[in-house]
Amino acid sequence: MQTHSQALTVNGLSHTYAGQPAVEGVSFHVAAGEIAALLGPSGCGKSTVLRAIAGLLPAKPGVISLGGRDISPLPGRERGIGMVFQNYALFPHMTVAENIAYPLSFRGWDRKRRQARVEELLATVQLGGLERRLPRQLSGGQQQRVAVARALAVDPALLLLDEPFAALDRALRLDLQIELVRLQQTLGITTVIVTHDQEEAQALASQLVVMNRGHIEQTGTPAEIYDHPASLFVNSFVGYAGKIRAVVESASAAGSTLKVSTGETLRLPRELRFAPGSPVVLTVRPERLSIVDRPSDFTLAGRLLVSTPLGPDVIRSIALADGTEIKLTEPRDLRRSPLESSAPLFIALDVVNLHVFPAGEAL
Amino acid sequence: MKNPAFPFLLPMLLLSLGGFVAPMGVLAFYSLSAGGNPGLFGNYAAFLEDPFNLWIIVDTVTLGFKVVVVATCLAVPIAMLYWHGGRRLRQTVVVLALLPMLASNIVRTFAWIVLLGRNGPLVAIADALGLIDGPRSFLLTEGGLVIALAQIELPLLLLPMIAVLSRMDRRLVEAAEMAGAGPWRIMFTIVLPLTLPGIIAGWILTFASAATNFVTQAAIGGARLIYLPQFLYRQVNILFDWPTASVVAFILIISTGSVILALAMLTRHPRLIGNA
Amino acid sequence: MRKSWTSHLSSISYGLFVYGLGALFLGFMVVPVLISLSMSFTSGQTLKFPPPGLSLRWYAALLDPVQSEIVQQAAWNTLQIAVFAVLASLVFAVPAAFGMARISARRANALEPLFLAPMVLPSLVYGLALLIAANLMHISPSIWLVVLANVVVFGPLMFRATSSIAQQLDPSLEDASSLLGASRWSTFRRVTLPLLAPGIYAGMFLVFIQSIENVSLPLFLAPAGTTILPLEMFAMLQDSLDPRIAAISGVLIAITVLVLVAVQRLTPFLRDQGRS
Ligand SMILES: Nc1ncnc2c1ncn2[C@@H]1O[C@H](COP(=O)(O)OP(=O)(O)O)[C@@H](O)[C@H]1O
Ligand SMILES: [Mg+2]
């Protein structure tokens, strides 16, 4: 199977449901052959964007182009896009083979050719021999793969998947995610996947489009988004981030000082773009914190609340002096004597990598 | 009986056994034993020997089928209108489908007597279009009866269809659209097949009701078009031939019942289970 | 990129089918009843459509004791039959619905078809069965026989309406009530009955309306000298086409609507459902 993979561009897409704006001014680009993930909390408009790309909703205003051609005026069925729906939308009255052959039957393919194509697709998704089953006789994972096969049947230039793993057990999810990535890489098909699960998005996609409340917060590779979040929302939605309130005392090229809500003072060796007196929120990733014995310019005093082992790591919940709770992870060290609960300690912040956002932003 | 619920069930149980099962048993016994025909099924044999009677059975079942076909042709566009409608349109369709139910069968039949009669609007329209020459009446014709019954029983078919459609997953239709299917194809390959459990339920109700609707059959079909219910009525109230009437009663149950059972079997098809 | 002309054509024809035929047939479903209703306001001597003018003369004729003595008597008899049928259905069906929810699912599944069977059978057949059974016991047709038939045939409507609610009742509500010190009787009266009320009211509505409308049961079971409204209307349909039948239809529809509204008012539950 060879695919004529094409680049997708969405430009200025908005949609309102009966006067209620659901998405506004959404623009992003997916290079040919790439997997992009639309990521965001439930109800933020991901499905709406996907359905507009598919042609199931009008993209007015907005332009959607595939391989450089504007496909906005075309109805969904003439766009040549394959789509896997949330809960798969397999036709319950058709067998697996009939489901997969459904899109082929409109293209004037004869029976033989259809049958051969169905077999080929079933082999691709590793479901050979299940042709005559009805969808309700399949497991969730099998149903998902039938839906993928049906979406791929006519060699689409673009594959859209709406929460394809949401209905599956955690254990099964990982296997199917790997399988999907492998399939996508063999076919080289441009793919957009919708998910509210940031781990899933990072695992699958080479590009993330993070959405919140109907607009895009940030686009970029998973690493860019994790390490350089553009907003407090992205920072806390993608991966865990502890939040500490502070007020800027001084900010200059030589360095900045912050008055933390605990009363302590922190020094950052960089310039902040905040006027002195601005309230801000510092965010810290748990793996970038460490426990130290002695206070310094970039430590805060704290008290251990609880430690939870998680695989090779241990997660520690720590209360700062004013009660603010943050989490910290460190490798589990069996030789060191375990920390006592309520033990006073100092947390060293990675002052180079911590992020500072204006406090006005919703948490 | 130890079960504390038993006293609550007892009155209804006695009513069922004494008021329903017993009279039906009497009727069955009567149909076999009364009258002068020899043999256990002598009454039935005598009835079925007469080709005139056989035709009445055939006509009754055929009438039911014809009404089902016409009602289906009427119901499908309305159901699709409901399917495509927004909240307001859907509510309107449901209210309008329930509205005729506020009028009794007699009232609805009366409406059709006005519509089909010599002075009625249908004759005027047909005459104006040149479909008929000169004023006449559509009463006492099978066509008129079928149309009237189809309209009278239509809610029985439409409401189960709407019940299924209201629960149907729109994504199935969107999936068909993405697969490249046009609106007609989506209707015939996705929407209607998935509505089939409701359609069959509606067919059963429509068939049963149309084939046994004594009032409409008698008032519109008159004395010229005879179906089993009217035949039964005549045996009782005009000819006082109760033995034959009891035979007709069971033939009515068996002939319509076997069609209903056959339709009910259809819903057991593996492809229909689970959707709806 | 092109949008093919065949695709345009098919969406136009489909749109005509759904919105054109759909709306037309939806109208077809309701218009006959509206026409028959409009006939009740005719000022003419006959049921010619459209009516030559509007008047209330036929409603007035219904009230005139000289012209409509028989119709009034028939209405009074029918009202009595319906009220007794509703009361008797309450006595039989409500406890049964309550008890049904308290026996094992296996037994309930065995009993339910027995309780619902009379509803499924053509009522003409049951009327004949009861006529023959009564005759064997030397009971001649009477109003009470009609009431019994109505209870047997339409009581199941009450049973089904109440039972569907009783099945969903949370048994722990009753346990809670008895743990709080209520006796069995006061638990039934103050907890169970109010919860069942929507089903009971719906059942009363259905039994009442059916008892007023049904022709087949009084056809065989009413005594010769007693007039019953549906029989009276049926006779008018068949021969005279007296415009009073339009007025009676109007009154019956009005009664149905009033009772329906009353049922909805009585039932806070149903009212809330309607609002949401
Ligand atoms: N058919 C619809 N009618 C009205 N509002 C809708 C419809 N579909 C979605 N919405 C609303 O639009 C917003 C975005 O929905 P959706 O795109 O489904 O979000 P997501 O897929 O990210 O969970 C939500 O607030 C949702 O309630
Ligand atoms: Mg969604």
Short mmCIF file of N, CA and C in Angstrom, two decimals, chain C residues 215-263:
data_model
loop_
_atom_site.label_atom_id
_atom_site.label_comp_id
_atom_site.label_asym_id
_atom_site.label_seq_id
_atom_site.Cartn_x
_atom_site.Cartn_y
_atom_site.Cartn_z
N VAL C 215 -66.20 0.11 20.07
CA VAL C 215 -67.45 -0.33 19.44
C VAL C 215 -67.65 -1.83 19.61
N SER C 216 -66.58 -2.61 19.42
CA SER C 216 -66.73 -4.06 19.28
C SER C 216 -67.32 -4.73 20.52
N LEU C 217 -66.95 -4.25 21.72
CA LEU C 217 -67.44 -4.93 22.92
C LEU C 217 -68.92 -4.70 23.15
N PRO C 218 -69.40 -3.44 23.17
CA PRO C 218 -70.86 -3.26 23.34
C PRO C 218 -71.65 -3.82 22.16
N LEU C 219 -71.02 -3.93 21.01
CA LEU C 219 -71.71 -4.45 19.83
C LEU C 219 -72.38 -5.79 20.12
N PHE C 220 -71.66 -6.67 20.84
CA PHE C 220 -72.22 -7.98 21.15
C PHE C 220 -72.83 -8.05 22.54
N LEU C 221 -72.37 -7.20 23.45
CA LEU C 221 -72.67 -7.41 24.86
C LEU C 221 -73.70 -6.46 25.43
N ALA C 222 -73.98 -5.35 24.69
CA ALA C 222 -74.97 -4.41 25.23
C ALA C 222 -76.37 -4.98 25.03
N PRO C 223 -77.25 -4.78 26.03
CA PRO C 223 -78.63 -5.28 25.89
C PRO C 223 -79.38 -4.52 24.80
N ALA C 224 -80.35 -5.18 24.22
CA ALA C 224 -81.01 -4.64 23.03
C ALA C 224 -81.60 -3.26 23.25
N GLY C 225 -82.22 -3.03 24.41
CA GLY C 225 -82.92 -1.76 24.58
C GLY C 225 -82.04 -0.59 24.99
N THR C 226 -80.73 -0.84 25.26
CA THR C 226 -79.89 0.20 25.81
C THR C 226 -79.02 0.81 24.74
N THR C 227 -79.04 2.12 24.64
CA THR C 227 -78.18 2.75 23.64
C THR C 227 -76.84 3.10 24.27
N ILE C 228 -75.77 2.94 23.46
CA ILE C 228 -74.41 3.24 23.90
C ILE C 228 -73.81 4.18 22.86
N LEU C 229 -73.09 5.18 23.29
CA LEU C 229 -72.63 6.23 22.38
C LEU C 229 -71.84 5.71 21.17
N PRO C 230 -70.80 4.88 21.38
CA PRO C 230 -70.06 4.43 20.19
C PRO C 230 -70.95 3.67 19.20
N LEU C 231 -71.92 2.91 19.73
CA LEU C 231 -72.82 2.18 18.83
C LEU C 231 -73.70 3.16 18.07
N GLU C 232 -74.13 4.19 18.79
CA GLU C 232 -74.98 5.20 18.19
C GLU C 232 -74.22 5.90 17.05
N MET C 233 -72.95 6.24 17.32
CA MET C 233 -72.14 6.91 16.31
C MET C 233 -71.89 5.99 15.13
N PHE C 234 -71.64 4.73 15.42
CA PHE C 234 -71.38 3.77 14.36
C PHE C 234 -72.60 3.67 13.44
N ALA C 235 -73.77 3.65 14.06
CA ALA C 235 -75.00 3.58 13.26
C ALA C 235 -75.13 4.82 12.39
N MET C 236 -74.82 6.00 12.97
CA MET C 236 -74.91 7.25 12.19
C MET C 236 -73.93 7.23 11.02
N LEU C 237 -72.74 6.69 11.26
CA LEU C 237 -71.73 6.59 10.21
C LEU C 237 -72.25 5.77 9.05
N GLN C 238 -72.92 4.67 9.41
CA GLN C 238 -73.27 3.71 8.37
C GLN C 238 -74.44 4.14 7.53
N ASP C 239 -75.41 4.84 8.14
CA ASP C 239 -76.52 5.20 7.27
C ASP C 239 -76.81 6.68 7.16
N SER C 240 -77.14 7.35 8.25
CA SER C 240 -77.73 8.68 8.05
C SER C 240 -76.71 9.77 7.74
N LEU C 241 -75.48 9.66 8.25
CA LEU C 241 -74.49 10.74 8.15
C LEU C 241 -75.07 12.07 8.63
N ASP C 242 -75.74 11.99 9.74
CA ASP C 242 -76.31 13.11 10.47
C ASP C 242 -75.16 14.03 10.89
N PRO C 243 -75.20 15.32 10.58
CA PRO C 243 -74.08 16.20 10.98
C PRO C 243 -73.84 16.24 12.48
N ARG C 244 -74.80 15.77 13.27
CA ARG C 244 -74.55 15.75 14.71
C ARG C 244 -73.34 14.89 15.06
N ILE C 245 -73.03 13.92 14.19
CA ILE C 245 -71.89 13.06 14.49
C ILE C 245 -70.61 13.88 14.50
N ALA C 246 -70.55 14.92 13.67
CA ALA C 246 -69.37 15.80 13.70
C ALA C 246 -69.29 16.52 15.03
N ALA C 247 -70.45 16.98 15.50
CA ALA C 247 -70.48 17.68 16.79
C ALA C 247 -70.09 16.73 17.92
N ILE C 248 -70.61 15.48 17.85
CA ILE C 248 -70.23 14.51 18.89
C ILE C 248 -68.71 14.29 18.85
N SER C 249 -68.15 14.17 17.63
CA SER C 249 -66.71 14.00 17.50
C SER C 249 -65.97 15.15 18.17
N GLY C 250 -66.46 16.38 17.89
CA GLY C 250 -65.84 17.56 18.49
C GLY C 250 -65.86 17.48 20.00
N VAL C 251 -67.03 17.08 20.55
CA VAL C 251 -67.15 16.99 22.01
C VAL C 251 -66.19 15.92 22.54
N LEU C 252 -66.12 14.78 21.85
CA LEU C 252 -65.25 13.70 22.32
C LEU C 252 -63.78 14.13 22.32
N ILE C 253 -63.38 14.82 21.24
CA ILE C 253 -61.99 15.29 21.19
C ILE C 253 -61.73 16.26 22.33
N ALA C 254 -62.71 17.16 22.56
CA ALA C 254 -62.54 18.12 23.65
C ALA C 254 -62.41 17.39 24.98
N ILE C 255 -63.26 16.36 25.19
CA ILE C 255 -63.17 15.61 26.45
C ILE C 255 -61.80 14.95 26.57
N THR C 256 -61.33 14.34 25.47
CA THR C 256 -60.02 13.68 25.51
C THR C 256 -58.93 14.66 25.90
N VAL C 257 -58.97 15.84 25.26
CA VAL C 257 -57.94 16.83 25.56
C VAL C 257 -58.04 17.27 27.02
N LEU C 258 -59.28 17.50 27.49
CA LEU C 258 -59.46 17.93 28.87
C LEU C 258 -58.94 16.89 29.86
N VAL C 259 -59.29 15.62 29.61
CA VAL C 259 -58.84 14.57 30.52
C VAL C 259 -57.32 14.47 30.49
N LEU C 260 -56.77 14.60 29.29
CA LEU C 260 -55.30 14.53 29.16
C LEU C 260 -54.64 15.65 29.96
N VAL C 261 -55.19 16.86 29.81
CA VAL C 261 -54.64 18.00 30.56
C VAL C 261 -54.78 17.75 32.06
N ALA C 262 -55.96 17.22 32.45
CA ALA C 262 -56.19 16.95 33.87
C ALA C 262 -55.15 15.96 34.38
N VAL C 263 -54.91 14.91 33.59
CA VAL C 263 -53.93 13.90 34.01
C VAL C 263 -52.56 14.55 34.19
#
